[in-house]
mmCIF file of C-alpha atoms in Angstrom:
data_model
loop_
_atom_site.group_PDB
_atom_site.id
_atom_site.type_symbol
_atom_site.label_atom_id
_atom_site.label_comp_id
_atom_site.label_asym_id
_atom_site.label_seq_id
_atom_site.Cartn_x
_atom_site.Cartn_y
_atom_site.Cartn_z
ATOM 1 C CA MET A 111 16.682 53.816 21.643
ATOM 2 C CA ARG A 112 16.054 50.093 20.997
ATOM 3 C CA LYS A 113 12.908 50.826 19.573
ATOM 4 C CA THR A 114 14.408 53.430 17.142
ATOM 5 C CA ILE A 115 17.194 51.292 15.784
ATOM 6 C CA LEU A 116 14.248 48.435 15.599
ATOM 7 C CA ALA A 117 12.339 51.165 13.735
ATOM 8 C CA ALA A 118 15.353 51.972 11.241
ATOM 9 C CA VAL A 119 15.610 48.629 10.499
ATOM 10 C CA ILE A 120 11.829 47.858 9.256
ATOM 11 C CA ALA A 121 11.919 51.151 7.757
ATOM 12 C CA ALA A 122 15.027 50.012 5.747
ATOM 13 C CA VAL A 123 13.378 46.280 4.790
ATOM 14 C CA ALA A 124 10.522 47.854 4.016
ATOM 15 C CA GLY A 125 12.104 49.630 1.119
ATOM 16 C CA GLY A 126 12.878 52.932 3.017
ATOM 17 C CA ALA A 127 9.881 54.751 3.830
ATOM 18 C CA ALA A 128 10.202 58.489 4.779
ATOM 19 C CA VAL A 129 9.340 58.347 8.200
ATOM 20 C CA PRO A 130 9.872 54.928 10.700
ATOM 21 C CA VAL A 131 7.371 52.744 11.644
ATOM 22 C CA LEU A 132 7.185 52.466 15.555
ATOM 23 C CA ALA A 133 7.311 48.898 16.720
ATOM 24 C CA ASP A 134 4.759 47.976 19.551
ATOM 25 C CA PRO A 135 5.455 45.865 22.655
ATOM 26 C CA PRO A 136 3.990 42.342 21.846
ATOM 27 C CA PHE A 137 0.142 42.041 22.940
ATOM 28 C CA ASP A 138 -2.099 39.373 21.706
ATOM 29 C CA ALA A 139 -6.037 39.772 23.928
ATOM 30 C CA LYS A 140 -6.239 35.563 22.830
ATOM 31 C CA ASP A 141 -2.929 34.755 24.500
ATOM 32 C CA PRO A 142 -3.803 32.873 28.132
ATOM 33 C CA LYS A 143 -0.592 34.640 29.003
ATOM 34 C CA TYR A 144 -2.267 38.139 29.106
ATOM 35 C CA ALA A 145 -5.184 36.648 30.835
ATOM 36 C CA PRO A 146 -3.885 38.007 34.339
ATOM 37 C CA TYR A 147 -3.446 41.870 32.633
ATOM 38 C CA ILE A 148 -6.756 42.074 31.195
ATOM 39 C CA ALA A 149 -10.458 42.364 32.124
ATOM 40 C CA GLY A 150 -12.965 43.049 29.386
ATOM 41 C CA GLU A 151 -11.774 45.908 27.410
ATOM 42 C CA LYS A 152 -9.514 46.510 29.988
ATOM 43 C CA ARG A 153 -5.846 46.244 29.494
ATOM 44 C CA SER A 154 -3.177 46.723 32.295
ATOM 45 C CA GLY A 155 -0.231 49.086 31.401
ATOM 46 C CA TYR A 156 1.757 45.572 31.416
ATOM 47 C CA THR A 157 0.093 44.914 28.216
ATOM 48 C CA PHE A 158 1.881 48.345 26.834
ATOM 49 C CA ALA A 159 5.292 47.834 28.298
ATOM 50 C CA GLU A 160 8.418 46.647 26.661
ATOM 51 C CA PRO A 161 9.230 43.086 27.258
ATOM 52 C CA GLU A 162 12.348 43.644 28.864
ATOM 53 C CA THR A 163 10.234 46.056 31.565
ATOM 54 C CA ARG A 164 7.611 43.239 31.832
ATOM 55 C CA ALA A 165 10.549 40.592 32.026
ATOM 56 C CA MET A 166 11.902 42.793 35.535
ATOM 57 C CA GLN A 167 8.743 43.034 36.727
ATOM 58 C CA ASP A 168 8.217 39.111 36.946
ATOM 59 C CA ASP A 169 11.010 38.130 38.690
ATOM 60 C CA ASP A 170 10.560 38.887 41.977
ATOM 61 C CA PHE A 171 14.492 39.020 42.485
ATOM 62 C CA SER A 172 15.180 41.618 38.999
ATOM 63 C CA ASN A 173 11.822 43.754 40.511
ATOM 64 C CA PRO A 174 13.317 46.821 42.547
ATOM 65 C CA GLY A 175 10.361 47.283 43.352
ATOM 66 C CA PHE A 176 10.539 43.883 46.178
ATOM 67 C CA LEU A 177 13.470 46.745 48.065
ATOM 68 C CA TRP A 178 10.233 48.479 49.262
ATOM 69 C CA VAL A 179 8.116 45.392 49.979
ATOM 70 C CA GLU A 180 11.000 43.967 52.121
ATOM 71 C CA GLU A 181 11.709 47.496 54.016
ATOM 72 C CA GLY A 182 7.443 47.856 54.247
ATOM 73 C CA LYS A 183 8.056 44.373 55.941
ATOM 74 C CA LYS A 184 10.483 45.206 58.350
ATOM 75 C CA MET A 185 8.478 48.378 59.546
ATOM 76 C CA TRP A 186 5.046 46.241 59.256
ATOM 77 C CA SER A 187 6.186 44.835 63.121
ATOM 78 C CA LYS A 188 8.479 47.497 64.474
ATOM 79 C CA VAL A 189 7.016 50.179 67.314
ATOM 80 C CA ASP A 190 7.248 53.354 66.629
ATOM 81 C CA GLY A 191 4.628 56.127 68.223
ATOM 82 C CA LYS A 192 4.330 57.416 71.529
ATOM 83 C CA ALA A 193 1.686 54.667 72.269
ATOM 84 C CA GLY A 194 4.134 51.362 71.648
ATOM 85 C CA LYS A 195 2.910 49.805 69.295
ATOM 86 C CA ALA A 196 3.472 48.671 65.609
ATOM 87 C CA CYS A 197 1.040 47.498 63.070
ATOM 88 C CA LYS A 198 1.726 44.104 63.940
ATOM 89 C CA ASP A 199 -0.098 44.541 67.468
ATOM 90 C CA CYS A 200 -3.273 45.547 65.763
ATOM 91 C CA HIS A 201 -3.272 43.812 62.628
ATOM 92 C CA GLY A 202 -1.126 40.545 63.112
ATOM 93 C CA ASP A 203 -0.197 39.118 59.905
ATOM 94 C CA ALA A 204 -0.113 41.528 57.199
ATOM 95 C CA GLU A 205 -0.597 38.454 54.470
ATOM 96 C CA LYS A 206 -3.945 37.969 56.474
ATOM 97 C CA SER A 207 -5.606 40.738 57.719
ATOM 98 C CA MET A 208 -4.424 43.097 54.667
ATOM 99 C CA LYS A 209 -5.290 40.501 51.519
ATOM 100 C CA GLY A 210 -7.490 42.167 49.415
ATOM 101 C CA VAL A 211 -6.972 46.008 51.473
ATOM 102 C CA GLY A 212 -5.203 46.967 48.365
ATOM 103 C CA THR A 213 -8.454 46.598 46.243
ATOM 104 C CA VAL A 214 -10.853 48.919 47.367
ATOM 105 C CA TYR A 215 -8.831 52.366 48.231
ATOM 106 C CA PRO A 216 -9.613 55.094 47.676
ATOM 107 C CA ARG A 217 -11.983 54.436 50.225
ATOM 108 C CA PHE A 218 -14.590 56.648 52.193
ATOM 109 C CA ASP A 219 -13.336 55.919 55.544
ATOM 110 C CA PRO A 220 -16.361 56.625 58.415
ATOM 111 C CA HIS A 221 -14.008 57.864 60.963
ATOM 112 C CA ALA A 222 -12.882 60.482 58.938
ATOM 113 C CA ASN A 223 -15.654 61.229 57.191
ATOM 114 C CA ALA A 224 -13.630 61.667 53.847
ATOM 115 C CA LEU A 225 -12.756 59.743 50.960
ATOM 116 C CA LEU A 226 -8.979 58.412 51.672
ATOM 117 C CA THR A 227 -6.481 56.910 49.923
ATOM 118 C CA LEU A 228 -4.014 53.526 51.580
ATOM 119 C CA GLU A 229 -1.449 55.908 51.854
ATOM 120 C CA GLN A 230 -3.320 58.530 53.959
ATOM 121 C CA LYS A 231 -4.967 55.676 55.848
ATOM 122 C CA ILE A 232 -1.826 54.428 57.014
ATOM 123 C CA ASN A 233 -1.067 57.977 58.314
ATOM 124 C CA GLN A 234 -4.376 58.227 59.873
ATOM 125 C CA CYS A 235 -3.696 55.120 61.772
ATOM 126 C CA ARG A 236 0.201 56.076 62.792
ATOM 127 C CA THR A 237 -1.208 59.502 63.721
ATOM 128 C CA GLU A 238 -4.625 58.367 65.974
ATOM 129 C CA ARG A 239 -3.538 54.384 67.218
ATOM 130 C CA MET A 240 0.002 54.765 67.001
ATOM 131 C CA GLU A 241 0.522 58.056 67.935
ATOM 132 C CA ALA A 242 3.571 58.738 65.555
ATOM 133 C CA GLN A 243 4.025 60.993 63.034
ATOM 134 C CA PRO A 244 2.964 61.237 59.857
ATOM 135 C CA LEU A 245 5.365 59.367 56.918
ATOM 136 C CA LYS A 246 6.210 62.689 54.567
ATOM 137 C CA PHE A 247 5.036 61.985 51.033
ATOM 138 C CA ASP A 248 7.072 60.064 48.750
ATOM 139 C CA SER A 249 9.689 59.156 51.580
ATOM 140 C CA LYS A 250 11.207 55.957 51.635
ATOM 141 C CA PRO A 251 9.305 54.885 54.661
ATOM 142 C CA TYR A 252 5.476 56.507 53.324
ATOM 143 C CA ASN A 253 6.524 54.404 49.900
ATOM 144 C CA ALA A 254 7.544 51.434 51.762
ATOM 145 C CA ILE A 255 4.698 50.626 54.295
ATOM 146 C CA ALA A 256 1.699 51.444 51.298
ATOM 147 C CA THR A 257 4.117 49.105 49.050
ATOM 148 C CA PHE A 258 4.117 46.400 51.440
ATOM 149 C CA VAL A 259 0.319 46.892 52.433
ATOM 150 C CA LYS A 260 -0.890 46.933 48.595
ATOM 151 C CA HIS A 261 1.111 43.754 48.183
ATOM 152 C CA GLN A 262 -0.946 41.786 50.189
ATOM 153 C CA SER A 263 -3.539 41.980 47.775
ATOM 154 C CA PHE A 264 -1.401 41.181 44.476
ATOM 155 C CA GLY A 265 -3.274 39.393 41.824
ATOM 156 C CA MET A 266 -6.940 40.065 43.326
ATOM 157 C CA PRO A 267 -9.182 42.187 41.053
ATOM 158 C CA PHE A 268 -9.567 45.698 42.045
ATOM 159 C CA ALA A 269 -12.915 46.465 43.499
ATOM 160 C CA VAL A 270 -13.201 50.380 44.588
ATOM 161 C CA GLN A 271 -17.219 51.456 45.490
ATOM 162 C CA THR A 272 -18.293 54.642 43.723
ATOM 163 C CA ASP A 273 -21.907 54.607 45.420
ATOM 164 C CA GLY A 274 -22.968 56.053 49.238
ATOM 165 C CA PRO A 275 -21.218 58.331 50.583
ATOM 166 C CA VAL A 276 -18.210 57.842 47.726
ATOM 167 C CA ALA A 277 -20.821 59.023 45.068
ATOM 168 C CA PRO A 278 -19.917 62.847 45.041
ATOM 169 C CA TYR A 279 -16.152 62.351 45.523
ATOM 170 C CA PHE A 280 -16.565 59.722 42.037
ATOM 171 C CA ASP A 281 -18.918 62.484 40.721
ATOM 172 C CA MET A 282 -16.280 64.991 41.419
ATOM 173 C CA GLY A 283 -13.426 62.578 40.017
ATOM 174 C CA ARG A 284 -15.274 62.022 36.824
ATOM 175 C CA ARG A 285 -15.340 65.992 36.120
ATOM 176 C CA LEU A 286 -11.745 66.388 36.240
ATOM 177 C CA TYR A 287 -11.130 63.434 34.132
ATOM 178 C CA TYR A 288 -12.895 64.814 31.267
ATOM 179 C CA GLU A 289 -11.886 68.437 32.092
ATOM 180 C CA ARG A 290 -9.237 70.129 29.746
ATOM 181 C CA ARG A 291 -6.415 71.547 31.059
ATOM 182 C CA GLY A 292 -2.857 73.387 30.765
ATOM 183 C CA MET A 293 -1.182 74.880 28.249
ATOM 184 C CA SER A 294 -1.973 71.632 25.815
ATOM 185 C CA ASP A 295 -5.439 71.999 26.781
ATOM 186 C CA VAL A 296 -6.021 68.050 26.897
ATOM 187 C CA ALA A 297 -8.227 66.048 29.730
ATOM 188 C CA CYS A 298 -7.184 62.682 30.745
ATOM 189 C CA LYS A 299 -9.592 61.461 28.926
ATOM 190 C CA HIS A 300 -8.171 62.070 25.734
ATOM 191 C CA CYS A 301 -5.524 60.361 25.690
ATOM 192 C CA HIS A 302 -6.140 57.625 27.729
ATOM 193 C CA GLU A 303 -9.851 56.846 26.570
ATOM 194 C CA ASP A 304 -9.506 58.141 23.030
ATOM 195 C CA TYR A 305 -6.090 56.891 21.884
ATOM 196 C CA TRP A 306 -4.675 54.501 23.936
ATOM 197 C CA GLY A 307 -3.010 52.141 21.640
ATOM 198 C CA MET A 308 -2.008 55.629 19.664
ATOM 199 C CA HIS A 309 1.953 57.009 20.060
ATOM 200 C CA MET A 310 3.159 60.338 20.606
ATOM 201 C CA ARG A 311 6.262 60.357 19.694
ATOM 202 C CA THR A 312 7.892 57.199 20.878
ATOM 203 C CA GLU A 313 4.936 57.143 23.689
ATOM 204 C CA LEU A 314 2.544 54.751 23.405
ATOM 205 C CA LEU A 315 -0.626 55.570 24.728
ATOM 206 C CA SER A 316 -2.253 53.488 28.020
ATOM 207 C CA GLN A 317 -5.794 53.267 29.041
ATOM 208 C CA GLY A 318 -3.944 54.965 31.967
ATOM 209 C CA MET A 319 -4.850 51.897 34.577
ATOM 210 C CA PRO A 320 -3.158 52.130 37.855
ATOM 211 C CA ASN A 321 -3.160 48.887 39.184
ATOM 212 C CA GLY A 322 0.381 48.621 39.293
ATOM 213 C CA PHE A 323 0.802 51.465 42.294
ATOM 214 C CA PRO A 324 3.051 52.031 43.977
ATOM 215 C CA GLN A 325 5.433 51.092 41.237
ATOM 216 C CA TYR A 326 9.013 51.256 40.645
ATOM 217 C CA ARG A 327 9.254 53.515 36.993
ATOM 218 C CA LEU A 328 12.385 53.707 35.364
ATOM 219 C CA LYS A 329 11.646 57.764 34.269
ATOM 220 C CA TRP A 330 12.017 57.983 37.943
ATOM 221 C CA GLN A 331 14.545 55.508 38.311
ATOM 222 C CA THR A 332 12.518 55.147 41.628
ATOM 223 C CA LEU A 333 9.100 53.738 42.976
ATOM 224 C CA GLY A 334 6.276 56.270 43.374
ATOM 225 C CA THR A 335 2.782 56.540 44.435
ATOM 226 C CA ALA A 336 -0.551 57.511 42.348
ATOM 227 C CA GLN A 337 -0.608 60.473 43.487
ATOM 228 C CA LYS A 338 2.899 61.381 42.356
ATOM 229 C CA ARG A 339 2.283 60.172 39.247
ATOM 230 C CA ILE A 340 -0.984 62.036 38.870
ATOM 231 C CA ARG A 341 0.684 65.017 39.258
ATOM 232 C CA GLY A 342 3.498 64.103 36.769
ATOM 233 C CA CYS A 343 0.780 63.792 34.224
ATOM 234 C CA PHE A 344 -0.424 67.235 34.835
ATOM 235 C CA GLU A 345 3.120 68.459 34.425
ATOM 236 C CA GLU A 346 3.430 66.601 30.700
ATOM 237 C CA VAL A 347 0.475 68.967 29.435
ATOM 238 C CA ARG A 348 1.753 71.933 30.900
ATOM 239 C CA ALA A 349 -0.915 72.553 33.726
ATOM 240 C CA GLU A 350 -0.526 72.930 36.999
ATOM 241 C CA PRO A 351 -0.477 70.515 39.273
ATOM 242 C CA TYR A 352 -2.969 69.839 42.660
ATOM 243 C CA PRO A 353 -1.035 69.210 45.537
ATOM 244 C CA VAL A 354 -0.385 66.051 47.301
ATOM 245 C CA ASP A 355 -3.419 64.630 48.982
ATOM 246 C CA SER A 356 -5.743 67.844 47.818
ATOM 247 C CA LEU A 357 -9.380 66.362 47.150
ATOM 248 C CA GLU A 358 -8.845 66.703 43.597
ATOM 249 C CA ASN A 359 -5.687 64.561 43.449
ATOM 250 C CA THR A 360 -7.722 61.620 45.694
ATOM 251 C CA VAL A 361 -10.790 61.898 43.628
ATOM 252 C CA LEU A 362 -8.976 61.490 40.313
ATOM 253 C CA GLU A 363 -7.290 58.838 42.066
ATOM 254 C CA LEU A 364 -10.292 57.174 42.882
ATOM 255 C CA TYR A 365 -12.068 58.057 39.196
ATOM 256 C CA ALA A 366 -8.625 56.658 37.517
ATOM 257 C CA THR A 367 -8.778 53.276 39.830
ATOM 258 C CA TRP A 368 -12.401 52.357 39.277
ATOM 259 C CA ARG A 369 -11.634 52.915 36.106
ATOM 260 C CA ALA A 370 -9.224 49.235 36.378
ATOM 261 C CA ASN A 371 -12.101 47.437 38.482
ATOM 262 C CA GLY A 372 -11.604 43.823 37.309
ATOM 263 C CA LEU A 373 -7.729 44.577 36.435
ATOM 264 C CA ARG A 374 -5.520 42.941 39.275
ATOM 265 C CA VAL A 375 -3.208 44.557 41.334
ATOM 266 C CA GLU A 376 0.040 43.933 40.372
ATOM 267 C CA SER A 377 2.156 46.396 43.256
ATOM 268 C CA PRO A 378 4.792 46.676 43.058
ATOM 269 C CA ALA A 379 4.827 46.910 38.975
ATOM 270 C CA VAL A 380 7.577 48.123 37.165
ATOM 271 C CA ARG A 381 6.712 50.775 33.784
ATOM 272 C CA LYS A 382 8.999 52.867 31.640
ATOM 273 C CA MET B 21 -33.779 85.645 -17.600
ATOM 274 C CA GLN B 22 -37.044 86.942 -16.714
ATOM 275 C CA THR B 23 -37.199 84.870 -13.413
ATOM 276 C CA SER B 24 -33.883 85.649 -12.036
ATOM 277 C CA ILE B 25 -34.102 89.225 -12.361
ATOM 278 C CA THR B 26 -37.510 89.009 -10.737
ATOM 279 C CA ARG B 27 -35.913 86.868 -8.030
ATOM 280 C CA LEU B 28 -32.860 89.361 -7.550
ATOM 281 C CA ALA B 29 -35.205 92.281 -6.925
ATOM 282 C CA LEU B 30 -37.496 90.032 -4.923
ATOM 283 C CA ALA B 31 -34.284 89.301 -2.683
ATOM 284 C CA ALA B 32 -33.079 92.976 -2.840
ATOM 285 C CA VAL B 33 -36.004 94.176 -1.020
ATOM 286 C CA LEU B 34 -36.004 91.150 1.671
ATOM 287 C CA ALA B 35 -32.237 91.507 2.389
ATOM 288 C CA VAL B 36 -33.186 95.517 3.033
ATOM 289 C CA ALA B 37 -36.236 94.582 4.724
ATOM 290 C CA LEU B 38 -34.620 92.032 7.258
ATOM 291 C CA ALA B 39 -31.562 94.750 7.916
ATOM 292 C CA GLY B 40 -34.152 97.117 8.556
ATOM 293 C CA LEU B 41 -35.706 94.341 11.230
ATOM 294 C CA ALA B 42 -32.444 93.634 12.426
ATOM 295 C CA GLU B 43 -31.678 97.274 13.294
ATOM 296 C CA ALA B 44 -34.838 97.481 15.019
ATOM 297 C CA ALA B 45 -34.203 94.800 17.222
ATOM 298 C CA PRO B 46 -32.242 95.508 20.584
ATOM 299 C CA ARG B 47 -29.142 93.701 20.407
ATOM 300 C CA LYS B 48 -28.360 91.045 23.518
ATOM 301 C CA LYS B 49 -24.905 90.297 23.115
ATOM 302 C CA ALA B 50 -21.955 90.475 20.781
ATOM 303 C CA PRO B 51 -22.240 87.437 18.388
ATOM 304 C CA GLU B 52 -19.619 84.887 19.031
ATOM 305 C CA ARG B 53 -16.924 83.787 16.551
ATOM 306 C CA GLY B 54 -18.369 81.240 14.184
ATOM 307 C CA TYR B 55 -16.379 78.925 11.765
ATOM 308 C CA PHE B 56 -17.339 81.719 9.437
ATOM 309 C CA ASP B 57 -16.342 84.762 11.187
ATOM 310 C CA VAL B 58 -13.535 86.302 8.723
ATOM 311 C CA SER B 59 -11.481 87.206 11.919
ATOM 312 C CA ARG B 60 -10.693 83.707 12.446
ATOM 313 C CA MET B 61 -9.566 83.448 8.637
ATOM 314 C CA ALA B 62 -7.323 86.642 8.737
ATOM 315 C CA PRO B 63 -3.519 86.520 8.807
ATOM 316 C CA LEU B 64 -2.798 87.093 12.859
ATOM 317 C CA THR B 65 0.444 89.396 11.948
ATOM 318 C CA ASP B 66 1.323 91.726 8.922
ATOM 319 C CA GLN B 67 4.426 89.873 8.349
ATOM 320 C CA LYS B 68 3.868 87.453 5.525
ATOM 321 C CA GLY B 69 4.583 83.732 7.328
ATOM 322 C CA ASP B 70 8.181 81.995 6.376
ATOM 323 C CA PRO B 71 8.228 78.473 5.343
ATOM 324 C CA ALA B 72 11.657 77.351 6.700
ATOM 325 C CA ASN B 73 10.932 78.811 9.679
ATOM 326 C CA GLY B 74 7.318 76.714 9.890
ATOM 327 C CA ARG B 75 9.068 73.694 9.309
ATOM 328 C CA LYS B 76 11.179 74.301 12.100
ATOM 329 C CA VAL B 77 8.245 75.305 14.430
ATOM 330 C CA ALA B 78 6.554 71.809 13.644
ATOM 331 C CA ALA B 79 9.214 69.895 14.646
ATOM 332 C CA THR B 80 10.209 71.619 17.640
ATOM 333 C CA LYS B 81 8.437 74.036 19.541
ATOM 334 C CA GLY B 82 5.330 73.760 17.724
ATOM 335 C CA LEU B 83 5.547 69.921 18.581
ATOM 336 C CA CYS B 84 3.292 69.071 15.714
ATOM 337 C CA VAL B 85 5.529 66.186 15.035
ATOM 338 C CA SER B 86 4.100 64.452 18.184
ATOM 339 C CA CYS B 87 0.868 63.778 16.667
ATOM 340 C CA HIS B 88 1.557 63.914 12.751
ATOM 341 C CA VAL B 89 3.658 62.311 10.342
ATOM 342 C CA MET B 90 5.514 65.075 8.156
ATOM 343 C CA PRO B 91 7.666 65.241 5.751
ATOM 344 C CA ILE B 92 10.213 65.523 8.449
ATOM 345 C CA PRO B 93 12.392 62.726 8.083
ATOM 346 C CA GLU B 94 15.206 64.190 9.774
ATOM 347 C CA GLN B 95 12.925 64.099 12.641
ATOM 348 C CA PRO B 96 12.395 60.313 14.254
ATOM 349 C CA ASP B 97 9.440 59.013 15.835
ATOM 350 C CA HIS B 98 6.747 61.361 14.655
ATOM 351 C CA GLY B 99 3.404 60.114 16.557
ATOM 352 C CA ASP B 100 0.286 59.148 15.071
ATOM 353 C CA VAL B 101 -2.415 60.412 16.992
ATOM 354 C CA GLY B 102 -3.557 63.089 14.550
ATOM 355 C CA PRO B 103 -3.624 62.644 10.446
ATOM 356 C CA ASP B 104 -0.640 62.312 8.296
ATOM 357 C CA LEU B 105 -0.101 66.021 7.060
ATOM 358 C CA ALA B 106 1.557 65.063 3.979
ATOM 359 C CA GLY B 107 -0.310 66.716 0.957
ATOM 360 C CA VAL B 108 -2.609 68.893 3.584
ATOM 361 C CA GLY B 109 -1.581 71.854 1.378
ATOM 362 C CA SER B 110 -3.340 70.262 -1.377
ATOM 363 C CA ARG B 111 -6.162 69.707 0.558
ATOM 364 C CA MET B 112 -6.689 72.687 2.390
ATOM 365 C CA GLN B 113 -6.583 76.393 1.522
ATOM 366 C CA PRO B 114 -4.401 79.046 4.832
ATOM 367 C CA PRO B 115 -7.381 80.554 6.432
ATOM 368 C CA GLU B 116 -8.406 76.523 7.013
ATOM 369 C CA LEU B 117 -5.250 75.528 8.503
ATOM 370 C CA ARG B 118 -4.391 78.930 10.883
ATOM 371 C CA MET B 119 -8.465 77.967 11.940
ATOM 372 C CA ARG B 120 -6.972 74.439 13.033
ATOM 373 C CA ILE B 121 -3.579 75.737 14.534
ATOM 374 C CA VAL B 122 -5.232 78.888 16.340
ATOM 375 C CA ASP B 123 -8.064 77.092 17.977
ATOM 376 C CA PRO B 124 -8.989 73.340 17.141
ATOM 377 C CA LYS B 125 -12.115 72.970 19.189
ATOM 378 C CA VAL B 126 -14.022 75.762 17.196
ATOM 379 C CA LEU B 127 -14.466 72.823 14.368
ATOM 380 C CA TYR B 128 -14.106 69.611 16.277
ATOM 381 C CA ALA B 129 -14.834 70.720 20.228
ATOM 382 C CA ASP B 130 -13.889 67.025 21.135
ATOM 383 C CA THR B 131 -10.169 66.982 19.448
ATOM 384 C CA ILE B 132 -7.098 66.290 21.403
ATOM 385 C CA MET B 133 -5.441 68.669 20.031
ATOM 386 C CA PRO B 134 -4.319 71.754 21.428
ATOM 387 C CA SER B 135 -4.966 75.174 21.008
ATOM 388 C CA PHE B 136 -2.038 77.160 20.117
ATOM 389 C CA TYR B 137 -2.942 80.727 19.867
ATOM 390 C CA LYS B 138 -5.166 81.149 22.222
ATOM 391 C CA SER B 139 -4.498 82.673 26.118
ATOM 392 C CA ASP B 140 -7.485 81.800 28.115
ATOM 393 C CA LEU B 141 -6.703 78.168 28.962
ATOM 394 C CA ASN B 142 -7.462 76.326 31.925
ATOM 395 C CA ARG B 143 -5.223 75.619 34.854
ATOM 396 C CA VAL B 144 -2.309 76.253 32.986
ATOM 397 C CA LYS B 145 1.408 75.750 35.008
ATOM 398 C CA LYS B 146 2.443 78.585 36.973
ATOM 399 C CA GLY B 147 4.806 80.867 34.784
ATOM 400 C CA LEU B 148 3.056 79.929 31.778
ATOM 401 C CA GLU B 149 -0.391 81.472 32.623
ATOM 402 C CA GLY B 150 -1.788 84.176 29.910
ATOM 403 C CA LYS B 151 0.717 82.791 27.334
ATOM 404 C CA PRO B 152 -0.293 81.126 23.886
ATOM 405 C CA PHE B 153 1.584 77.989 22.762
ATOM 406 C CA LEU B 154 2.724 79.762 19.485
ATOM 407 C CA THR B 155 3.604 83.378 19.236
ATOM 408 C CA ALA B 156 1.311 84.680 16.456
ATOM 409 C CA GLN B 157 4.535 84.702 14.424
ATOM 410 C CA GLU B 158 5.136 80.986 14.913
ATOM 411 C CA VAL B 159 1.291 80.480 13.858
ATOM 412 C CA GLU B 160 1.791 82.241 10.315
ATOM 413 C CA ASP B 161 5.193 80.269 9.838
ATOM 414 C CA VAL B 162 3.540 77.269 10.487
ATOM 415 C CA VAL B 163 0.790 77.937 8.511
ATOM 416 C CA ALA B 164 2.957 78.859 5.302
ATOM 417 C CA TYR B 165 4.817 75.627 6.003
ATOM 418 C CA LEU B 166 1.775 73.534 5.805
ATOM 419 C CA ALA B 167 0.230 75.048 2.742
ATOM 420 C CA THR B 168 3.386 74.195 0.765
ATOM 421 C CA LEU B 169 3.282 70.389 1.501
ATOM 422 C CA LYS B 170 1.070 69.572 -1.930
#
């Protein structure tokens, strides 16, 4: 709405152009204040967000994502499961032990002999070490513990691996990233590689960098993971989403996260 | 004059000879529908396109304004992913417009533009499988509308 009004004002000033001009949020790659949100040509979704959304993310008290961080912090030292353990009992102080962990997932897990997202790794720990129930996808505790763990890497650059045992997953992720799907018959790359910076209606297309997940989305009015967002993208192009934690959704998360290598962890980010 | 008649005669002889050869050669598969295939150029329906409805479809169901600036001022926030369509009726003939709406990948393999009248798409959302984005008549209406943009 704000944008529409602004655009109308600009159009009026410009002398009544037939079609209103969209006003993009401010961004200047040379301005040092944006340095934490760029890496070479890569731009965090932060730089595509409206100033109000950025301000909400910047202030820990106004950022709704911190409700999940706080909840996750409580879970960290709470005993759960038949083994009578809390995360803390094995991992100690999360600020030390989890620092940097959020920058390397999705990651190949030799124990599971599979590629795991951070959320899948947490559930593996719960079922196998704590002998607790796995947390249900997109539930409050599922999102909370993942956000808390990821937040311990805040400000650190992503560095997911793509070689060795990850190579076949990475190749599959790339293939899916470039595969057309849905009634709109587009691939991820069409919006996020070819046309970022352009507009679909009021939507300013971003580079699709997932460095803020789990993140609070104003559209959702809640926080969610990359797995959830990828499925949302499928819905938007009228494609049938792959199931949560399916191989397809996980390798897509891997490929998208690899694209963000070098950008910094912003979890919990705030986006529109 | 003399040479052009000779040339024509020669061309005719060659054409007959080639046609004979083509007939003799075993045909392995049906040729793919290419750019110049008339079936891509022909209207999809017998009913003539309705420009007024085409304008409506462009602004609503067809989502054309999501990516193109169009002379539809009552709709705010036109996208700029595709080219501005003002005057497109002067630049292209209806068959050219139709081809770009039905399946633009015939011309631009890597385009972001959807194919609006293609039903064999990949991984379409359950319940929408096999259905094209627009009906044949809606495509004809949009073509008729775009042809008026001169």
